[in-house]
mmCIF file of C-alpha atoms in Angstrom:
data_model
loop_
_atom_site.group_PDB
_atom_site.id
_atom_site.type_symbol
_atom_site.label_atom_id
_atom_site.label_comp_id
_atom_site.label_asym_id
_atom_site.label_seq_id
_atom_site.Cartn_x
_atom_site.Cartn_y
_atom_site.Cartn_z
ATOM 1 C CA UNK A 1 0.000 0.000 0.000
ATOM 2 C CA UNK A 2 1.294 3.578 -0.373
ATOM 3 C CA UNK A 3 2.939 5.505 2.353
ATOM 4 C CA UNK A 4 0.635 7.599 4.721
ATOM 5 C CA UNK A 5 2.043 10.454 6.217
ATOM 6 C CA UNK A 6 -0.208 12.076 9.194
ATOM 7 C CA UNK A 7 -0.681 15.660 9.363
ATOM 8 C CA UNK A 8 1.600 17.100 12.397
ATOM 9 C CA UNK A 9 -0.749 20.149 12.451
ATOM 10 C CA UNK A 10 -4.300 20.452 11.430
ATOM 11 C CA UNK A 11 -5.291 24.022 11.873
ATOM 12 C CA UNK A 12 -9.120 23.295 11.492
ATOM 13 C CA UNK A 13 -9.308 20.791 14.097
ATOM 14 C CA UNK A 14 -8.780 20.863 17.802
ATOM 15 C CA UNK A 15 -5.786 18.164 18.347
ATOM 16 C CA UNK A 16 -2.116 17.930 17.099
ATOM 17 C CA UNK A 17 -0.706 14.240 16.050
ATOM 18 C CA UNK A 18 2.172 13.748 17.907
ATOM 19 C CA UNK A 19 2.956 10.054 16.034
ATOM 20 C CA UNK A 20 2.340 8.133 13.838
ATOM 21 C CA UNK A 21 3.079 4.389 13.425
ATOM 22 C CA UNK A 22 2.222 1.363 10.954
ATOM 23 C CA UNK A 23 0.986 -1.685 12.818
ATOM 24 C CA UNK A 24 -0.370 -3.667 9.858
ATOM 25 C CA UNK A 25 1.469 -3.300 5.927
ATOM 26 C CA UNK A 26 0.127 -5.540 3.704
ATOM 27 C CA UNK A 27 -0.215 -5.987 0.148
ATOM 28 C CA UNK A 28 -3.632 -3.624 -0.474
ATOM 29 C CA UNK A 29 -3.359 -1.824 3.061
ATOM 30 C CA UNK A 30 -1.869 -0.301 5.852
ATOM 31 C CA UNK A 31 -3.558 -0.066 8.954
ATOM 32 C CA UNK A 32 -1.867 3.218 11.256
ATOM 33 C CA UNK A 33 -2.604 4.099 14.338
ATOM 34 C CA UNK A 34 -2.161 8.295 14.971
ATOM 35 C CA UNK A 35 -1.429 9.243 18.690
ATOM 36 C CA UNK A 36 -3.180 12.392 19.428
ATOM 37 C CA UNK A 37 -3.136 15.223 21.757
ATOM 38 C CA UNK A 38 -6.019 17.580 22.190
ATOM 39 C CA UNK A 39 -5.030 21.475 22.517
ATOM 40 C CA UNK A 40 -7.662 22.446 24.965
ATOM 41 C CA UNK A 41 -6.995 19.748 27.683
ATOM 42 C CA UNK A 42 -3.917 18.010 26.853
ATOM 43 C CA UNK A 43 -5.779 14.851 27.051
ATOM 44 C CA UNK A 44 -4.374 11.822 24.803
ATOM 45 C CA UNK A 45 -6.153 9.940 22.237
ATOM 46 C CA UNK A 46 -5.718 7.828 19.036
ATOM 47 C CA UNK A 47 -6.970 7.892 15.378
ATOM 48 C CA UNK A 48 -7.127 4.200 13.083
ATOM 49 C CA UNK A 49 -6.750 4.996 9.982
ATOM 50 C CA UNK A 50 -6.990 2.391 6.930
ATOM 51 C CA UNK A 51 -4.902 3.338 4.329
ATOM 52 C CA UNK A 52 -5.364 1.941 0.399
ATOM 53 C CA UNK A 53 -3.901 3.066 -2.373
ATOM 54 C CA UNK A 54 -5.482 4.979 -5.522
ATOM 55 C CA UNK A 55 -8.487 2.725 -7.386
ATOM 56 C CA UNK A 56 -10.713 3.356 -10.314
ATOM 57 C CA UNK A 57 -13.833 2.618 -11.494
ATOM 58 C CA UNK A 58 -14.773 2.435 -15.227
ATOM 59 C CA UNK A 59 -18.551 2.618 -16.322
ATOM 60 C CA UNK A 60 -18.961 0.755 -19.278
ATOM 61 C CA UNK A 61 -21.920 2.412 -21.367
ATOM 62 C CA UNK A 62 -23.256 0.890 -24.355
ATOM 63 C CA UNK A 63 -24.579 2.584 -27.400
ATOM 64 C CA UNK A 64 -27.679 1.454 -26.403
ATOM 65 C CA UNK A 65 -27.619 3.138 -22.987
ATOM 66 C CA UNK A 66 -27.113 -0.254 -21.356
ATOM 67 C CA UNK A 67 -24.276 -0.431 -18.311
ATOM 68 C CA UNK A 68 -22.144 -3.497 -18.343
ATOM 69 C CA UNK A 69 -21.567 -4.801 -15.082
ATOM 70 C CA UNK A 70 -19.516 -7.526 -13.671
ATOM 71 C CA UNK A 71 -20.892 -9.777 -10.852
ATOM 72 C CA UNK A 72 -18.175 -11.399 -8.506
ATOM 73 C CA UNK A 73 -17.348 -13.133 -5.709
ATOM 74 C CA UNK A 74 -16.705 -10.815 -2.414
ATOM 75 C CA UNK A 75 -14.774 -12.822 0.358
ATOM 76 C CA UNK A 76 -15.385 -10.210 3.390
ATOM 77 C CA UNK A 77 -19.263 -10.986 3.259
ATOM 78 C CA UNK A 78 -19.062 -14.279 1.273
ATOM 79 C CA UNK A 79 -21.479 -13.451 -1.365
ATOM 80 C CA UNK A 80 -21.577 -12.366 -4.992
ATOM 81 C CA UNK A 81 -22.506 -8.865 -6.416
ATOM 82 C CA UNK A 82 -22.798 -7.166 -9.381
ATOM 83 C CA UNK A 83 -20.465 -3.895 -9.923
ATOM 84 C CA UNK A 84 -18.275 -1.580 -12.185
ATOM 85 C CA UNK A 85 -15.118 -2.756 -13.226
ATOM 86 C CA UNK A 86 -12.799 -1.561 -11.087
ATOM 87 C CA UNK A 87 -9.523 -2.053 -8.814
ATOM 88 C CA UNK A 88 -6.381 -0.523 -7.872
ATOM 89 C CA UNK A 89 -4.250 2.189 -9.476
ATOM 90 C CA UNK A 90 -0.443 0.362 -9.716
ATOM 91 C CA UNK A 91 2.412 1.820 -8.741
ATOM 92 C CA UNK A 92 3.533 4.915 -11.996
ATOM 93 C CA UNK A 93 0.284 3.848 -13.357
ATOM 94 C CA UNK A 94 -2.718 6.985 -14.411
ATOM 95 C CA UNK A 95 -5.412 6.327 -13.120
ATOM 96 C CA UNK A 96 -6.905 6.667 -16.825
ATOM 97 C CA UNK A 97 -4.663 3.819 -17.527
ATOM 98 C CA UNK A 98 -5.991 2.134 -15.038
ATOM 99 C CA UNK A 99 -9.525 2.327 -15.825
ATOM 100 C CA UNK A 100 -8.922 1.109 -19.416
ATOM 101 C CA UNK A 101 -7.086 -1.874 -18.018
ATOM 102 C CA UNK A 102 -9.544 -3.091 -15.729
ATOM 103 C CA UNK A 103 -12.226 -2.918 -18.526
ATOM 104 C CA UNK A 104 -10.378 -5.186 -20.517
ATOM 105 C CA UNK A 105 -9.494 -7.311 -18.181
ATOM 106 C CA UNK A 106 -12.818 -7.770 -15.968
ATOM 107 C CA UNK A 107 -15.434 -6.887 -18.343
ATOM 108 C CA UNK A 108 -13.602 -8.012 -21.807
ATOM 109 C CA UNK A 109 -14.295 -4.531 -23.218
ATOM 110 C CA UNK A 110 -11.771 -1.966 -25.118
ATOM 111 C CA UNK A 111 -12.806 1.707 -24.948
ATOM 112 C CA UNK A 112 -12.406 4.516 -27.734
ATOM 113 C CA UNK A 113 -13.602 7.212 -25.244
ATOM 114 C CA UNK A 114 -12.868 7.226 -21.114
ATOM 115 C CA UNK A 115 -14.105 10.305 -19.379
ATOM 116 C CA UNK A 116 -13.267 11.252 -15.650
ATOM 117 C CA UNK A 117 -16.771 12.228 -14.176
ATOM 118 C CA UNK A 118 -15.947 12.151 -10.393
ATOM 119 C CA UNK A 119 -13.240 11.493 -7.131
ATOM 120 C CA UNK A 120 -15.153 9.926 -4.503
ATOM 121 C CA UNK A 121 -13.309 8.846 -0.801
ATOM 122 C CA UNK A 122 -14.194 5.992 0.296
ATOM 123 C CA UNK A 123 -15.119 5.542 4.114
ATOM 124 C CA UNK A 124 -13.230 8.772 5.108
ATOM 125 C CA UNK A 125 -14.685 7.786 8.702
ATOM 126 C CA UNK A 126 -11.426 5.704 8.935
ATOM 127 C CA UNK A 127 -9.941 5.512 5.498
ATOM 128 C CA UNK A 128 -7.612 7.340 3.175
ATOM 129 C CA UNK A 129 -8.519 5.738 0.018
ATOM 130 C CA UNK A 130 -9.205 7.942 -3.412
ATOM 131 C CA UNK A 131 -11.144 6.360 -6.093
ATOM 132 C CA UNK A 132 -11.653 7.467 -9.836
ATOM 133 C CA UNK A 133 -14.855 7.347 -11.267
ATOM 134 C CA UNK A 134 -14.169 7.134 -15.060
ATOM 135 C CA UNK A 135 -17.494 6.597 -17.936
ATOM 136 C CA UNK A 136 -16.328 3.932 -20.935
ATOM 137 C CA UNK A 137 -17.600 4.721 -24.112
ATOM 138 C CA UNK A 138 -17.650 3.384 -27.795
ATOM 139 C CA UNK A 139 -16.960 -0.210 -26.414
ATOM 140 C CA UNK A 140 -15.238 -2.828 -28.464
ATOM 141 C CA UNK A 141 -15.435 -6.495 -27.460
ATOM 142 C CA UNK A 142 -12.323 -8.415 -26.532
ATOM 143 C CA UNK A 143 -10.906 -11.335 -24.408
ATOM 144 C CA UNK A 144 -10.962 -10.566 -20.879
ATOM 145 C CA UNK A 145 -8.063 -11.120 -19.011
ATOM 146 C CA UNK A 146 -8.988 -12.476 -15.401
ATOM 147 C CA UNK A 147 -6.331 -13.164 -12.913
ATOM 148 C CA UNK A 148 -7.172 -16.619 -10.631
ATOM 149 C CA UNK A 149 -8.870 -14.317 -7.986
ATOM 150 C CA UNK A 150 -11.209 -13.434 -10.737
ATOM 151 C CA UNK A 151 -12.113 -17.040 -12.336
ATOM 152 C CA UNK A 152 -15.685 -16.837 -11.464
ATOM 153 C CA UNK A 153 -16.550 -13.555 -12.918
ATOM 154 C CA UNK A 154 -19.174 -13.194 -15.076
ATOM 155 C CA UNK A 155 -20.279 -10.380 -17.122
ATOM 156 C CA UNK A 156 -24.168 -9.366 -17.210
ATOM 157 C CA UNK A 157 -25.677 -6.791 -19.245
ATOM 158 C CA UNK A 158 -27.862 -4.341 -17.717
ATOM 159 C CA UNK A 159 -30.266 -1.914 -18.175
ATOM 160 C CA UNK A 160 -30.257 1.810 -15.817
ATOM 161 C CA UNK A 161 -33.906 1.172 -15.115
ATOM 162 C CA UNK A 162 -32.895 -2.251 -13.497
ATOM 163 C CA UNK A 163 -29.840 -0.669 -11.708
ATOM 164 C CA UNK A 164 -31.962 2.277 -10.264
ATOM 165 C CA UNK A 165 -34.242 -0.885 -8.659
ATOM 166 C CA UNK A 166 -32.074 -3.100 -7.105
ATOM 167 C CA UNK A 167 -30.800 0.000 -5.696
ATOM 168 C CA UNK A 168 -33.915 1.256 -3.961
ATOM 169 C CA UNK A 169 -34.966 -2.409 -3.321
ATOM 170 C CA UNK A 170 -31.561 -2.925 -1.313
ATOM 171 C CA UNK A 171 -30.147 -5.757 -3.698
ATOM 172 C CA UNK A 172 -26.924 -3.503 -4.466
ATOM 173 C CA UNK A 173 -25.284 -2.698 -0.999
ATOM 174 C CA UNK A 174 -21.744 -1.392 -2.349
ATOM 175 C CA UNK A 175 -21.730 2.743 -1.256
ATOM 176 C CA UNK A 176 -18.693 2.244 -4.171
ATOM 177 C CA UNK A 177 -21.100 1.400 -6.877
ATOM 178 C CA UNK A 178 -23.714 3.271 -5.631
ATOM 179 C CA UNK A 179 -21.955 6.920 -5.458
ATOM 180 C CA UNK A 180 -20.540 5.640 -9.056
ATOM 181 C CA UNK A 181 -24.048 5.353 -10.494
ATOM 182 C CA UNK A 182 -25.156 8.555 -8.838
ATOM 183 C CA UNK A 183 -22.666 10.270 -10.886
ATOM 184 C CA UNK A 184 -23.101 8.542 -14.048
ATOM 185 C CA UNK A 185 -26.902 9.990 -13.471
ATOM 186 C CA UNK A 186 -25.472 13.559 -12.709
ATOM 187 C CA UNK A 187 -22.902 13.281 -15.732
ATOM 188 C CA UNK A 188 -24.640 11.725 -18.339
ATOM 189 C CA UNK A 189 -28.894 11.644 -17.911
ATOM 190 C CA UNK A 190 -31.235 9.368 -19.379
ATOM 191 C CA UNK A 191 -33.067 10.298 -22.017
ATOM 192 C CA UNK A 192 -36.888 11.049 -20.969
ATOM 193 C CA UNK A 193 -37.799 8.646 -23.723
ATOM 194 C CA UNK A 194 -35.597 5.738 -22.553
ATOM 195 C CA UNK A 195 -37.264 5.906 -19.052
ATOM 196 C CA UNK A 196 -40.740 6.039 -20.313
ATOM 197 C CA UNK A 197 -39.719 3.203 -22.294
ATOM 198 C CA UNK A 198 -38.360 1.191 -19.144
ATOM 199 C CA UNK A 199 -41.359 1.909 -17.378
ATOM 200 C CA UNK A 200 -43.940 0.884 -20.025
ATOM 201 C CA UNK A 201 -41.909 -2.271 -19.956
ATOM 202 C CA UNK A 202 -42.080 -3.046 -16.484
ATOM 203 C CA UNK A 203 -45.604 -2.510 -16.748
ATOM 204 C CA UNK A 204 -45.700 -5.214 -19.489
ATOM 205 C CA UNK A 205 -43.830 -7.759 -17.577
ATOM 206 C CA UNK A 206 -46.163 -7.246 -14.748
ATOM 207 C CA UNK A 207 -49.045 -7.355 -16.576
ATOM 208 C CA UNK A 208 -47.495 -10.547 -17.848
ATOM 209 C CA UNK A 209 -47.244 -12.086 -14.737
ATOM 210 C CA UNK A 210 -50.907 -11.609 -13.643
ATOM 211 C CA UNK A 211 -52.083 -13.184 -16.128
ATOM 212 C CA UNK A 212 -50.255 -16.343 -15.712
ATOM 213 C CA UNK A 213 -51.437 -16.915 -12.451
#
């Protein structure tokens, strides 16, 4: 993980950090633990902070409006979810550069225009972790290139009505993927006619379904 360096003085807070000191380094993250002083009553404290380095997230868009999404395995919660490709800036890497390469190699896509829409910080609670929110357009099919890790990811093609549901219906969970769809909303809106369209189709499958049973 990159090196974190704590601010000695921070004039629009109340405490100075006196140290600073990495108890975990490992290959994503460092966890460091800030000792603290407060200026009013001397009294002593500490600050965790998780520290990752840069990541990106590429929005694939197809001509048709639909979002390309990759749905993977995530250990921490031991579940599969649907998301952006995305991951880690390397070391000397752009972040643009970055975003390109994770399309290709998650999602199987090349991209003849990436566009930076938005910087997000992730969990700023506890973490110091940037991430680049980058839109993919005029997508080419290729061969992914998965590492091991990433054997059982599959790609699914999706439509914004679908994503805006499973959002509000609590099926996607990730703050990540949500703040990246918010801005591909802000950036880049729907045409009135494609979400008239959605809904009148929704209504369909509904209607649909009634009469089956």
């Amino acid at each position: 993980a990159q090196k974190y360096e704590a601010c000695k003085y921070i004039a629009n807070m109340n405490y100075d950090v006196l140290s600073s000191d990495v108890v975990y380094d490992g290959k994503i993250l460092q966890l460091v633990v800030d000792k603290i002083r407060y200026r009013s009553s001397g009294r002593e404290s500490a600050r965790e902070v998780v520290v990752k380095d840069d990541f990106v997230v590429a929005i694939p868009l197809l001509a048709d409006g639909r979002l390309v999404l990759v749905n993977q395995f995530r250990h921490p919660f031991a579940a599969r979810t649907a998301t952006f490709p995305a991951g880690r800036v390397d070391p000397g890497e752009e972040p643009a550069a970055a975003a390109a390469r994770e399309l290709e190699e998650e999602a199987g896509y090349r991209c003849g225009k990436l566009t930076k829409i938005a910087t997000v910080h992730e969990v700023p609670e506890f973490a110091r972790c940037v991430g680049h929110v980058y839109l993919a357009e005029a997508l080419e099919a290729t061969a992914a290139r998965r590492e091991e890790g990433e054997a059982t990811m599959t790609v699914e093609i999706c439509t914004r009505s679908e994503v805006r549901r499973r959002i509000l219906a609590g099926e996607q969970r990730s703050v990540t993927f949500t703040a990246s769809f918010f801005h591909l909303e802000t950036a880049r809106p729907e045409a009135p006619w494609a979400r008239v369209a959605a809904a009148v189709a929704l209504v369909g499958v509904a209607a649909l379904a009634l009469r089956r049973r």
